[in-house]
XYZ file of C-alpha atoms in Angstrom:
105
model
C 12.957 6.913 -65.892
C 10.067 6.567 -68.251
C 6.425 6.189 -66.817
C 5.254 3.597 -69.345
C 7.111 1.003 -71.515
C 8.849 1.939 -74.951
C 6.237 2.152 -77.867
C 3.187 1.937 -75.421
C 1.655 5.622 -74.732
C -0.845 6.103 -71.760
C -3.354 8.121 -74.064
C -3.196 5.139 -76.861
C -4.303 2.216 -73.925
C -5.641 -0.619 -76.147
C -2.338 -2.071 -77.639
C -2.076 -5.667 -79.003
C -5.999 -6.522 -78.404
C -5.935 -5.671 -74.858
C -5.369 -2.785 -72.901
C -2.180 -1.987 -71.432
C -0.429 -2.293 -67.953
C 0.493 0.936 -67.839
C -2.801 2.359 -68.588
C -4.850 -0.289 -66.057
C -2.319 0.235 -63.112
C -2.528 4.276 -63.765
C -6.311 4.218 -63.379
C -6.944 1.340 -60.506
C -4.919 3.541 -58.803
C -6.341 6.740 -58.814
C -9.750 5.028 -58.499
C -8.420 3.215 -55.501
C -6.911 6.430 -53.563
C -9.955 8.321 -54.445
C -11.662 5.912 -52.778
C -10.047 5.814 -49.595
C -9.710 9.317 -49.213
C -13.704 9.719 -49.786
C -15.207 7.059 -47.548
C -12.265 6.768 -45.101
C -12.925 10.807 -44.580
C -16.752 9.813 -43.929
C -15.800 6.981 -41.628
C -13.342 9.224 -39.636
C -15.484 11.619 -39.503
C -18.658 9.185 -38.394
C -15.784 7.716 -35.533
C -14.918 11.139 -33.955
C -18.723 12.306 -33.718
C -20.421 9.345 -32.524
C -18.109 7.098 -30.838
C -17.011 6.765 -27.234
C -14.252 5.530 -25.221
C -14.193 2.197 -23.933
C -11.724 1.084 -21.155
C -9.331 -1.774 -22.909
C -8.743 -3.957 -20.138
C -12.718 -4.735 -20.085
C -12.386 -5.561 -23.461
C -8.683 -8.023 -24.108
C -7.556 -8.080 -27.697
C -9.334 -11.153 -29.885
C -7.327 -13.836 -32.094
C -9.050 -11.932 -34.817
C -7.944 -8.167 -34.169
C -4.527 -9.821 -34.002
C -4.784 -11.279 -37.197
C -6.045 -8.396 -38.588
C -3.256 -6.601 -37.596
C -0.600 -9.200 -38.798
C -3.557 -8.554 -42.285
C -2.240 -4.869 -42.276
C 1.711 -5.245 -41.831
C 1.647 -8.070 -44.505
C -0.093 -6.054 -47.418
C 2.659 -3.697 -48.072
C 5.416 -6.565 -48.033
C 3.302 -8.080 -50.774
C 3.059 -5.026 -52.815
C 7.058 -4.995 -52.009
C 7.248 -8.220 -53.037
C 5.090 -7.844 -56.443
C 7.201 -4.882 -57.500
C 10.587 -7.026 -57.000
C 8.953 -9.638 -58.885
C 7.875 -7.499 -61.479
C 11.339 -5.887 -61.850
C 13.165 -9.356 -61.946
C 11.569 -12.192 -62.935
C 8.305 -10.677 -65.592
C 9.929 -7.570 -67.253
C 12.935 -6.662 -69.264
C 15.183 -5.787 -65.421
C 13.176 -1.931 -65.841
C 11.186 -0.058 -63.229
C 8.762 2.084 -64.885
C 6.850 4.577 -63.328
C 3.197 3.174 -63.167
C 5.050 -0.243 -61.250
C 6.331 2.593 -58.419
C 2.720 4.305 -58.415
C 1.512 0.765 -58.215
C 3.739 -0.093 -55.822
C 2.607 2.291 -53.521
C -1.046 2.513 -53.761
């Protein structure tokens, strides 16, 4: 399986007066994991030192914590759904390897 498309290198990204999909998926990313590991780390750690337990049945679930939640299951369906998209309908019937790593992060 090749990581980027025939004729289009990841170290050459500006190809045909715009830079390339391989090369924009490879770095959003890395910039977005990066990302999450750094400030979700901080927020973790911010959770576990200052927070406190709180009994649930004082507090019942919201309409909006259950949306969020129904938020969180549907965001990898639609990354699901773009790579089946991507793979059918916009390319040339290929996975590549930066639509996987897209795919999953």
């Amino acid at each position: 399986m090749l990581y980027c498309p025939r004729n289009i290198t990841f170290l050459r990204p500006w190809v045909d007066h715009s830079l390339s999909h391989c090369f924009i998926d490879t770095i959003s990313s890395a910039f977005i994991v990066c990302f999450v590991i750094i400030f979700g780390g901080v927020q973790i750690r911010m959770y576990k030192r200052y927070s406190s337990d709180l009994d649930p049945r004082i507090f019942p679930h919201s309409f909006l914590y259950k949306l969020q939640i129904v938020c969180h299951f549907f965001l990898p369906v639609s990354a699901l759904i773009r790579l089946i998209l991507q793979i059918s309908v916009l390319y040339d019937r290929y996975v590549y390897g930066y639509m996987i790593l897209s795919a999953c992060f």
